[in-house]
XYZ file of N, CA and C in Angstrom:
816
model
N -17.887 203.355 208.802
C -17.433 204.580 208.216
C -17.521 205.500 209.033
N -16.673 206.503 209.253
C -16.031 207.524 209.822
C -16.684 208.702 209.403
N -16.870 209.655 210.308
C -17.225 210.938 209.804
C -16.011 211.868 209.991
N -16.335 212.932 208.763
C -15.260 213.823 208.687
C -15.454 215.031 209.592
N -14.670 215.914 209.911
C -14.807 216.975 211.187
C -13.936 218.084 210.771
N -12.723 217.814 209.763
C -12.182 219.103 209.736
C -11.083 218.864 208.437
N -10.675 219.640 207.827
C -9.879 219.852 206.530
C -8.644 221.042 206.715
N -7.892 220.728 206.487
C -6.847 221.969 206.453
C -5.630 221.426 205.539
N -5.284 222.532 204.393
C -4.739 222.546 203.179
C -3.081 223.275 203.682
N -1.852 222.426 203.412
C -0.784 223.040 203.708
C -0.636 224.266 203.102
N 0.528 225.072 203.894
C 1.013 226.255 203.186
C 1.257 226.493 201.648
N 1.991 225.367 201.260
C 2.737 225.021 199.802
C 1.487 224.315 198.870
N 0.276 224.205 199.417
C -0.716 223.285 198.783
C -0.472 222.305 198.286
N 0.488 221.391 198.477
C 0.614 220.077 198.069
C 0.262 218.925 199.458
N -0.440 219.182 200.495
C -0.890 218.473 201.253
C -2.428 218.788 201.999
N -3.364 218.108 202.142
C -4.589 217.798 202.572
C -4.494 216.924 204.045
N -4.854 217.720 204.997
C -5.261 216.958 206.030
C -6.255 216.857 206.459
N -7.210 215.368 206.582
C -8.520 215.582 207.078
C -8.429 214.655 208.435
N -9.336 214.894 209.396
C -9.436 214.666 210.361
C -10.958 213.995 211.121
N -11.216 213.418 211.839
C -12.315 212.789 212.163
C -12.504 211.910 213.109
N -13.567 210.929 213.091
C -14.116 209.622 214.027
C -12.901 208.748 213.806
N -12.016 208.815 212.609
C -11.151 207.623 212.236
C -9.473 207.968 212.631
N -9.387 209.254 212.952
C -8.059 209.572 212.941
C -7.740 210.981 212.338
N -6.405 210.836 211.947
C -5.656 212.284 211.083
C -5.276 211.454 209.960
N -5.336 211.599 208.683
C -4.760 211.576 207.578
C -4.322 212.596 206.675
N -2.935 212.277 206.123
C -2.297 213.211 205.082
C -2.542 212.589 203.627
N -2.967 213.682 202.770
C -3.102 213.383 201.454
C -2.154 213.967 200.489
N -1.663 213.350 199.594
C -0.904 213.975 198.180
C -1.987 214.959 197.351
N -2.287 216.376 197.157
C -3.273 216.833 196.356
C -3.251 216.563 195.054
N -1.992 216.395 194.444
C -1.776 216.079 192.824
C -2.494 214.397 192.369
N -2.000 213.394 193.691
C -2.314 212.344 193.498
C -3.518 211.848 194.354
N -3.823 212.712 194.891
C -4.944 211.877 195.919
C -4.714 210.825 196.882
N -3.280 210.654 196.527
C -3.226 209.209 197.393
C -2.878 209.519 199.073
N -3.192 208.486 199.966
C -2.778 208.517 201.338
C -1.315 208.524 201.637
N -0.854 209.360 202.015
C 0.546 209.606 202.516
C 1.111 209.175 203.827
N 0.095 209.603 204.838
C 0.093 208.577 206.313
C -0.756 208.785 207.245
N -1.119 208.345 208.278
C -2.401 208.358 209.250
C -1.403 208.721 210.363
N -1.880 209.671 211.255
C -1.415 210.200 212.295
C -2.415 209.759 213.607
N -1.634 208.683 214.294
C -2.726 208.043 215.256
C -2.157 207.963 216.729
N -2.885 208.729 217.741
C -2.269 209.318 218.943
C -3.707 209.514 219.776
N -5.013 210.105 219.243
C -5.960 210.545 219.831
C -6.556 209.349 220.009
N -7.627 209.871 221.223
C -8.528 208.550 221.892
C -9.757 208.651 221.411
N -10.020 209.972 220.918
C -11.625 210.319 220.786
C -11.257 211.147 219.060
N -12.852 211.116 218.474
C -12.488 211.660 217.176
C -11.866 213.324 217.153
N -11.323 213.654 216.359
C -10.418 215.068 215.690
C -11.763 216.027 215.120
N -11.430 217.002 216.062
C -12.736 218.056 215.752
C -11.980 219.325 214.749
N -10.768 219.809 214.888
C -9.917 220.237 214.237
C -8.455 220.627 213.973
N -8.457 221.092 212.810
C -6.619 220.902 212.226
C -6.157 222.089 211.898
N -5.084 222.579 212.072
C -4.026 223.898 211.351
C -2.482 223.066 211.124
N -2.076 224.062 209.816
C -0.825 223.465 209.699
C -0.216 224.645 210.383
N 1.204 224.363 210.771
C 2.251 225.530 210.934
C 2.342 226.572 209.568
N 2.596 227.834 209.982
C 3.072 228.297 209.012
C 3.967 227.845 207.749
N 4.944 227.275 208.353
C 6.036 226.551 207.776
C 5.868 225.442 206.994
N 4.612 224.902 207.415
C 4.043 223.621 206.508
C 4.681 222.553 207.458
N 5.520 222.587 208.213
C 6.414 221.615 208.541
C 5.735 220.751 210.056
N 4.469 221.333 210.457
C 4.062 220.604 211.867
C 2.488 220.624 211.532
N 1.890 219.866 212.200
C 0.222 220.193 211.893
C 0.014 219.679 213.480
N -1.215 220.683 213.409
C -1.592 221.008 214.965
C -3.220 220.111 214.966
N -3.818 218.992 215.979
C -4.707 218.609 215.611
C -5.278 218.773 216.955
N -7.095 219.124 217.116
C -7.658 219.223 218.349
C -8.835 217.957 218.415
N -8.850 217.298 219.505
C -9.951 216.306 219.672
C -10.906 216.001 220.683
N -11.929 215.632 220.569
C -12.893 215.348 221.608
C -12.481 214.935 222.756
N -10.839 214.120 223.039
C -10.142 213.739 223.932
C -9.962 214.929 224.952
N -10.200 216.104 224.862
C -9.511 217.108 225.415
C -8.107 217.588 224.965
N -7.710 216.911 224.339
C -6.277 217.404 224.173
C -6.044 217.697 222.515
N -4.940 218.361 222.484
C -4.396 218.723 221.318
C -2.924 218.368 221.071
N -2.789 218.021 219.931
C -1.102 217.195 219.258
C -0.761 218.176 218.115
N 0.883 218.197 218.413
C 1.513 218.750 217.399
C 2.416 217.199 216.709
N 2.397 217.634 215.154
C 3.040 216.472 214.421
C 4.017 216.593 213.660
N 4.777 216.091 213.711
C 5.826 216.173 212.323
C 5.423 215.815 210.901
N 5.266 216.617 210.359
C 4.454 216.421 209.081
C 5.152 215.505 208.061
N 6.644 215.396 208.167
C 7.644 214.668 207.361
C 7.498 213.444 207.891
N 7.398 212.953 209.211
C 7.901 211.467 209.670
C 6.595 211.225 210.315
N 5.833 212.116 210.943
C 4.239 211.381 211.146
C 4.304 211.148 212.705
N 5.602 211.810 213.172
C 5.518 211.690 214.532
C 5.132 212.664 215.386
N 4.683 212.405 216.914
C 4.189 213.242 217.690
C 5.093 213.668 218.369
N 4.762 215.341 218.268
C 6.214 215.963 218.897
C 5.845 216.564 220.488
N 4.251 216.797 220.491
C 3.907 217.622 221.869
C 2.311 217.298 221.751
N 2.045 217.007 223.437
C 0.548 216.889 223.836
C -0.191 218.111 224.638
N -0.723 218.695 224.440
C -0.959 219.937 225.359
C -2.585 219.268 225.982
N -2.310 219.055 227.535
C -3.459 218.592 228.066
C -3.702 219.969 229.240
N -5.000 220.491 229.126
C -5.675 221.245 230.575
C -6.850 221.625 229.920
N -7.516 221.131 228.984
C -9.141 221.511 228.981
C -9.582 220.274 229.534
N -11.131 220.521 230.589
C -11.448 219.674 231.098
C -12.798 218.880 230.174
N -13.005 219.264 228.741
C -13.541 219.053 227.906
C -13.170 218.939 226.519
N -14.035 218.563 225.293
C -13.588 218.476 223.787
C -12.751 219.632 223.765
N -12.069 219.783 222.803
C -11.330 220.896 222.315
C -11.946 221.083 220.849
N -12.618 222.176 220.626
C -13.404 222.084 219.056
C -12.626 223.178 218.327
N -11.496 223.811 218.399
C -11.178 224.771 217.148
C -9.682 224.705 217.910
N -8.762 224.863 216.915
C -6.785 225.150 217.106
C -6.561 226.038 216.109
N -5.766 226.792 216.262
C -5.088 227.734 215.593
C -3.543 227.777 216.005
N -2.873 228.501 214.765
C -1.049 228.957 215.248
C -1.169 230.368 214.762
N -0.155 230.688 215.678
C 0.211 232.162 215.764
C 1.092 232.137 214.336
N 0.745 233.547 213.671
C 1.377 233.716 212.166
C 2.869 233.571 212.047
N 3.793 233.385 213.586
C 5.352 233.578 213.668
C 5.458 231.791 214.034
N 4.572 231.266 214.278
C 4.642 229.262 214.760
C 5.116 229.280 216.179
N 5.115 230.374 216.739
C 5.749 230.040 217.933
C 4.861 229.856 219.214
N 3.410 230.132 218.719
C 2.567 229.656 219.969
C 1.214 229.078 219.205
N 0.357 228.803 220.074
C -0.981 228.031 219.401
C -2.253 228.589 220.393
N -3.150 228.323 220.084
C -4.795 228.532 220.483
C -5.601 227.349 220.171
N -6.063 227.191 221.735
C -7.290 226.061 221.549
C -8.384 226.505 221.960
N -9.605 226.100 221.762
C -10.467 226.312 222.474
C -11.789 225.549 222.413
N -12.555 225.176 223.114
C -13.649 224.116 223.493
C -14.848 224.146 224.247
N -15.366 223.017 224.640
C -16.709 222.819 225.415
C -16.600 223.092 226.715
N -15.293 223.669 227.238
C -14.880 223.819 229.051
C -15.254 225.307 229.041
N -15.536 226.166 227.657
C -15.934 227.383 227.636
C -14.784 228.518 227.470
N -13.414 227.931 227.494
C -12.280 228.619 227.503
C -11.534 228.625 226.267
N -10.963 229.421 226.275
C -9.720 229.452 225.149
C -8.458 229.490 225.737
N -7.507 228.965 225.195
C -5.908 228.723 225.707
C -4.897 228.923 224.951
N -3.732 229.739 225.359
C -2.876 230.007 224.653
C -1.579 229.102 225.195
N -0.812 228.568 224.355
C 0.004 227.834 224.736
C 1.561 227.920 224.405
N 2.548 227.991 224.605
C 3.833 227.527 223.902
C 3.949 226.368 223.395
N 4.292 226.730 222.170
C 4.174 225.687 221.353
C 5.380 224.361 221.601
N 6.835 225.128 221.928
C 7.935 224.026 222.140
C 7.544 223.440 223.767
N 7.392 224.121 224.537
C 7.307 223.842 225.981
C 6.019 223.009 226.192
N 4.901 223.622 225.710
C 3.693 222.772 225.687
C 3.139 223.437 227.034
N 3.355 224.577 227.464
C 3.105 224.973 228.695
C 2.145 226.113 228.459
N 0.818 226.339 229.135
C -0.111 227.271 229.348
C 0.522 228.946 229.471
N 0.184 229.986 228.480
C 0.903 231.106 228.745
C -0.452 231.798 229.147
N -1.599 231.802 228.826
C -2.771 232.291 229.150
C -4.508 231.692 228.997
N -5.380 231.846 229.795
C -6.812 231.497 229.337
C -7.511 232.430 229.728
N -8.180 232.263 228.900
C -9.253 233.272 227.790
C -10.609 232.901 228.547
N -11.456 233.467 229.536
C -12.715 232.869 229.807
C -13.623 233.962 230.242
N -14.637 234.017 229.439
C -15.519 234.892 229.682
C -16.913 234.674 229.104
N -16.854 233.535 227.978
C -18.061 232.952 227.495
C -19.095 232.111 228.243
N -20.397 232.317 228.187
C -20.992 231.362 228.831
C -21.754 230.055 228.441
N -20.908 229.774 227.326
C -21.037 228.184 226.525
C -20.084 227.414 225.530
N -20.002 226.540 225.112
C -18.832 226.247 223.974
C -18.199 227.615 223.273
N -16.969 227.300 223.027
C -16.310 227.827 222.133
C -15.941 226.956 220.724
N -16.820 227.253 219.871
C -16.598 226.603 218.506
C -15.438 227.019 217.789
N -15.076 227.801 217.759
C -14.170 228.519 216.756
C -13.198 229.783 217.356
N -12.091 229.618 216.923
C -10.719 230.364 217.561
C -9.981 230.990 216.349
N -9.322 232.003 216.729
C -8.371 232.718 215.332
C -7.555 233.670 216.201
N -6.067 233.666 215.206
C -5.553 234.766 215.716
C -5.128 235.852 214.801
N -5.122 237.082 215.337
C -4.830 238.371 214.522
C -2.943 238.171 213.617
N -3.130 238.728 212.511
C -2.198 238.592 212.273
C -0.954 239.265 212.720
N -1.140 239.746 213.655
C 0.308 240.341 214.184
C 0.339 239.846 215.702
N -0.466 239.058 215.590
C -0.337 238.218 217.313
C -0.955 238.784 218.270
N -1.541 240.195 218.229
C -2.066 240.530 219.466
C -3.067 240.751 220.381
N -4.019 240.006 219.204
C -5.366 239.605 219.240
C -5.855 238.374 219.052
N -6.947 237.711 219.421
C -7.491 236.393 219.130
C -8.950 236.706 219.313
N -9.909 236.031 218.394
C -11.379 235.608 218.189
C -11.706 234.541 218.958
N -12.876 234.588 219.710
C -13.782 233.335 220.006
C -14.802 233.029 219.864
N -15.467 232.752 218.863
C -16.831 232.361 218.530
C -17.406 231.213 219.083
N -18.830 231.425 219.847
C -19.316 230.797 220.908
C -20.902 230.330 220.640
N -21.060 229.380 221.508
C -22.788 228.819 221.370
C -23.338 229.643 221.883
N -23.012 230.497 222.920
C -23.406 231.500 223.350
C -24.075 232.634 222.527
N -23.840 232.569 221.122
C -24.330 233.549 220.066
C -23.565 234.629 220.117
N -22.209 235.002 220.750
C -21.497 236.215 220.574
C -20.151 235.634 219.924
N -19.227 236.509 219.621
C -17.839 236.451 219.536
C -17.165 237.661 220.094
N -16.284 237.003 220.846
C -15.245 237.800 221.567
C -13.872 238.170 221.014
N -13.427 239.556 221.046
C -12.312 240.007 220.654
C -11.228 240.419 221.651
N -10.056 239.755 222.101
C -9.628 239.727 223.290
C -8.226 240.403 222.870
N -7.422 240.902 224.093
C -6.078 241.710 224.167
C -5.257 240.336 224.522
N -4.171 239.623 223.856
C -3.433 238.549 224.443
C -2.789 238.923 225.281
N -1.803 239.889 225.472
C -1.038 240.518 226.525
C -1.775 240.264 228.052
N -2.856 240.933 227.728
C -3.299 241.207 229.197
C -4.547 240.207 229.198
N -5.202 239.320 228.123
C -6.427 238.324 228.512
C -7.253 239.023 228.652
N -7.913 240.076 228.527
C -8.808 240.874 228.629
C -9.918 240.931 227.144
N -11.093 241.258 227.631
C -11.984 241.108 226.268
C -12.154 242.747 225.670
N -11.745 242.983 224.878
C -12.011 244.069 224.053
C -13.180 244.596 223.298
N -13.717 243.692 222.900
C -15.047 243.820 222.592
C -16.037 242.569 222.285
N -17.469 242.620 222.242
C -18.065 241.516 222.261
C -19.213 242.033 221.113
N -19.176 240.980 220.291
C -19.868 241.253 218.944
C -21.422 240.571 219.174
N -22.298 240.975 219.003
C -23.601 240.259 219.014
C -24.027 239.919 217.639
N -25.238 240.216 217.085
C -25.588 240.370 215.812
C -25.911 238.764 215.250
N -25.801 237.728 216.004
C -26.246 236.553 215.547
C -27.207 236.247 216.548
N -28.339 235.208 215.842
C -29.357 234.696 216.827
C -29.111 233.067 217.147
N -27.862 232.841 216.722
C -27.775 231.389 217.022
C -26.163 231.059 217.161
N -25.283 229.879 217.419
C -24.310 229.609 217.391
C -23.216 230.348 216.670
N -22.181 230.869 217.233
C -21.012 231.236 215.859
C -20.175 230.264 215.835
N -20.403 229.501 214.648
C -19.222 228.493 214.122
C -17.998 228.742 213.672
N -17.822 229.721 212.930
C -16.534 230.184 212.506
C -15.987 231.834 212.451
N -14.636 231.732 213.305
C -14.420 233.284 212.834
C -13.282 233.401 212.498
N -12.790 234.509 211.747
C -11.624 234.908 211.113
C -11.187 236.269 210.860
N -10.006 236.614 211.029
C -9.437 237.938 210.930
C -8.936 238.205 209.466
N -9.192 239.193 208.847
C -8.748 239.444 207.177
C -7.501 239.538 207.124
N -6.785 239.490 206.222
C -5.062 239.667 206.364
C -4.601 241.043 206.953
N -4.967 242.062 206.751
C -4.504 243.133 207.335
C -4.865 243.212 208.849
N -5.836 242.166 209.270
C -6.164 242.421 210.549
C -7.556 243.824 211.104
N -8.209 244.660 209.784
C -8.715 245.378 209.817
C -10.196 245.073 209.832
N -10.785 243.789 209.262
C -12.006 243.524 209.702
C -12.029 241.952 210.005
N -12.738 241.381 210.647
C -13.227 240.167 210.752
C -14.533 239.219 210.216
N -14.521 238.098 210.392
C -15.543 237.523 209.884
C -16.309 236.867 211.385
N -17.605 236.646 211.248
C -18.326 235.620 211.923
C -19.559 234.968 211.423
N -19.428 233.769 211.681
C -20.071 232.875 210.614
C -20.850 231.896 211.570
N -22.459 231.692 211.297
C -23.276 231.391 212.607
C -24.262 230.261 211.828
N -24.971 229.359 212.719
C -25.886 228.426 212.410
C -27.221 229.529 212.311
N -27.188 230.720 212.438
C -28.398 231.136 211.934
C -28.571 231.396 210.503
N -27.444 231.022 209.430
C -27.282 230.883 208.094
C -26.594 232.635 207.834
N -26.242 233.178 208.483
C -25.440 234.635 207.962
C -24.010 234.423 208.369
N -23.473 235.172 207.560
C -21.981 235.316 207.943
C -21.678 237.123 207.778
N -21.135 237.778 208.861
C -21.277 239.085 209.334
C -19.743 239.534 208.944
N -19.554 240.858 208.377
C -18.327 241.561 207.950
C -18.432 242.641 209.104
N -17.520 242.590 209.908
C -17.318 243.558 211.199
C -15.724 244.643 211.021
N -15.885 245.547 211.167
C -14.923 246.394 211.726
C -14.054 245.923 212.712
N -13.066 245.466 213.139
C -12.394 245.009 213.911
C -11.917 246.359 215.017
N -12.121 247.655 214.672
C -11.388 248.587 215.490
C -12.491 248.825 216.093
N -13.954 249.663 215.264
C -14.803 250.459 215.857
C -15.986 249.246 216.191
N -16.017 247.977 215.825
C -17.022 246.909 215.861
C -18.188 247.200 215.274
N -18.127 248.555 214.319
C -19.137 248.700 213.313
C -19.619 247.259 212.204
N -21.031 246.802 212.270
C -21.273 245.907 211.049
C -21.169 246.585 209.786
N -20.349 245.800 209.052
C -20.046 246.415 207.674
C -20.980 245.800 206.551
N -21.333 244.216 206.399
C -22.085 243.846 205.872
C -22.690 242.264 206.249
N -23.614 241.940 205.706
C -24.579 240.309 205.878
C -24.217 239.637 204.934
N -23.922 238.466 205.013
C -23.769 237.689 203.720
C -24.671 236.430 204.294
N -25.882 236.144 203.466
C -26.813 235.055 203.690
C -26.489 233.871 202.693
N -26.174 232.656 203.328
C -25.571 231.431 202.965
C -26.109 230.074 203.171
N -27.179 229.837 204.123
C -26.954 228.602 204.856
C -26.440 228.685 205.919
N -26.823 227.429 206.927
C -25.759 227.378 208.220
C -24.467 227.150 208.069
N -23.741 228.153 208.418
C -22.018 228.246 208.135
C -21.664 227.545 209.430
N -20.643 226.899 208.672
C -19.278 225.672 209.665
C -17.881 226.467 209.492
N -17.713 227.082 208.160
C -16.662 227.981 208.070
C -16.497 228.962 207.425
N -15.415 229.609 207.687
C -15.311 230.686 206.746
C -14.164 231.631 206.616
N -13.584 231.817 205.759
C -11.953 232.647 205.656
C -12.155 233.499 204.310
N -11.076 234.638 204.858
C -10.560 235.355 203.710
C -9.677 234.670 202.847
N -9.737 235.238 201.586
C -8.620 234.680 200.924
C -7.036 235.534 201.165
N -6.002 235.175 200.318
C -4.622 235.763 201.030
C -5.009 237.018 201.135
N -5.328 237.797 199.895
C -5.341 239.065 199.800
C -6.532 239.867 200.322
N -7.298 239.115 200.740
C -8.562 239.877 201.714
C -9.570 240.443 201.150
N -9.369 240.005 199.571
C -10.778 240.780 198.342
C -11.811 239.321 198.285
N -11.604 238.534 199.029
C -12.717 237.379 198.785
C -13.076 236.537 200.005
N -14.090 236.289 200.525
C -14.766 235.633 201.372
C -15.171 234.256 200.755
N -14.529 233.120 201.636
C -15.114 231.628 201.204
C -16.146 231.425 202.529
N -17.049 231.029 201.970
C -18.366 230.541 203.477
C -18.506 229.161 202.917
N -18.558 228.360 204.147
C -18.961 226.811 203.656
C -20.042 226.301 204.784
N -21.032 225.556 204.356
C -21.848 225.130 205.224
C -23.047 224.317 204.546
N -23.928 223.918 204.626
C -25.114 223.250 204.362
C -25.396 222.752 202.640
N -23.968 222.149 202.771
C -23.802 221.173 201.489
C -22.747 221.937 200.497
N -22.512 223.226 200.894
C -21.497 223.848 199.676
C -20.837 225.005 200.421
N -20.146 225.438 199.564
C -19.045 226.523 199.625
C -19.384 227.833 198.631
N -19.888 229.004 199.391
C -19.988 230.287 198.375
C -18.950 231.199 198.523
N -18.550 231.681 197.036
C -17.167 232.405 197.507
C -17.800 234.093 197.064
N -17.847 234.835 197.928
C -18.263 236.257 198.009
C -16.926 237.206 197.624
N -17.323 238.409 197.014
C -16.485 239.298 197.197
C -16.557 240.092 198.308
N -15.439 240.512 199.188
C -15.271 241.178 200.308
C -16.002 242.474 200.039
N -15.799 243.106 199.242
C -16.407 244.692 199.018
C -17.655 245.121 199.073
N -18.344 244.092 198.529
C -19.750 244.170 198.223
C -20.333 242.765 198.681
N -21.685 242.814 198.303
C -22.794 241.570 198.416
C -22.546 240.825 196.913
N -21.637 240.650 196.110
C -21.639 239.975 195.128
C -21.181 238.419 195.272
N -22.070 237.413 194.714
C -21.552 236.152 194.809
C -20.765 235.914 194.070
N -19.514 235.439 194.138
C -18.802 235.258 192.576
C -18.976 233.351 192.407
N -19.014 232.785 193.245
C -19.101 231.299 192.772
C -19.884 230.480 193.614
N -20.268 229.301 193.665
C -20.965 228.584 194.140
C -20.105 226.946 193.724
N -19.812 226.552 195.146
C -19.224 225.256 194.720
C -20.147 224.045 195.717
N -20.642 223.413 194.818
C -21.926 222.100 195.553
C -21.575 220.662 195.525
N -21.349 220.307 196.690
C -20.963 218.848 196.628
C -21.840 217.739 196.112
N -23.174 218.321 196.292
C -24.183 217.246 195.462
C -24.144 217.352 193.762
N -23.871 218.812 193.091
C -23.331 218.653 192.030
C -22.433 218.040 191.591
N -21.220 217.695 192.520
C -20.139 217.671 191.921
C -19.987 216.224 191.518
N -21.093 215.355 192.705
C -21.115 214.045 192.301
C -21.221 213.593 190.920
N -22.057 214.200 190.428
C -22.607 213.739 189.017
C -21.984 214.190 187.711
N -20.663 214.963 188.232
C -20.084 215.700 187.055
C -18.912 214.752 186.789
N -18.166 214.836 185.706
C -16.886 214.121 184.975
C -15.844 214.560 185.826
N -14.831 214.058 185.948
C -13.600 213.899 186.419
C -12.783 215.282 186.068
N -12.849 215.507 184.553
C -12.488 216.718 184.124
C -13.203 217.785 184.856
N -14.678 217.875 185.143
C -15.120 218.963 185.150
C -15.064 219.199 186.758
N -14.701 218.067 187.375
C -14.192 218.257 189.395
C -13.130 218.737 189.139
N -11.971 218.350 188.079
C -10.620 219.012 188.510
C -10.794 220.533 187.894
N -11.652 220.828 186.867
C -11.539 222.414 186.507
C -12.329 223.154 187.877
N -13.025 222.398 188.406
C -14.055 223.018 189.697
C -12.565 223.482 190.873
N -11.921 222.186 191.155
C -10.821 222.466 192.257
C -9.761 223.590 191.613
N -9.652 223.691 190.394
C -8.595 224.732 189.653
C -9.039 225.822 189.808
N -10.280 226.199 189.455
C -11.133 227.328 189.792
C -10.853 227.944 191.045
N -11.461 227.077 192.413
C -11.299 227.417 193.662
C -10.161 227.731 193.936
N -8.680 226.796 193.371
C -7.483 227.056 193.780
C -6.871 228.308 193.808
N -7.352 228.799 192.062
C -7.220 230.119 191.870
C -7.528 231.243 192.337
N -8.414 231.114 192.548
C -9.294 231.958 193.129
C -8.714 232.480 194.809
N -8.062 231.460 195.244
C -7.469 231.148 196.656
C -5.997 231.246 196.637
N -5.369 231.308 195.386
C -3.958 231.178 195.161
C -3.262 231.700 196.165
N -3.772 233.179 196.527
C -2.840 233.815 197.509
C -3.048 233.574 198.880
N -3.568 232.393 199.089
C -3.601 232.394 200.548
C -2.241 231.676 201.310
């Protein structure tokens, strides 16, 4: 039995990609059927990201490489090789022309998608980089690290704009809001913090258990935080908890109830 490390939704909502110790799998959302298996990594897959147009899938692995796949036929398009240790996070730029990877070698790397060449290396963390994110306009990136900090970087110069503290344990998730004006940092210390990206001011803290993932809704009005066996949906303008999705209770609900829960979550994030 394998372990699941990463999941990703295609932009059109028709496909789900899952990755882990057994490889990468593409699934049909409506039918739940397996469409294809993407085989090529020599170690477990840690992270996944669909291209903005949904035609490609980016995978990061503990084998130290990232791979780009054609979603339609499952063929490998490109391999990105320069990290000296496991890749823990991958991301696509909004225009789909470049990608970002981060990992155990304490660096994040910007790559030209087509050629597979490195255009910049971001190096200032003292420990693993768990999570990376790219701003909507592509001018900045975020890196969250096991050194308990998050760094905001200028893509053009490769310099650190600001370092965010505030956490007492590893930063496992980072995200930009759709307008780029705020950022999220989620940590093993059970908190997710909303920050002003320009001033660095802390806006709000959400407490929800150890955090593994954190994202904004497409319109920026909601925040979804996952970890500790559940996902919590928060209002981004307050500390109001809107919904909780629990994997343990899902096991005993009827199939109809599970479909309603999935519909509820999909509707909440339909603008993503």
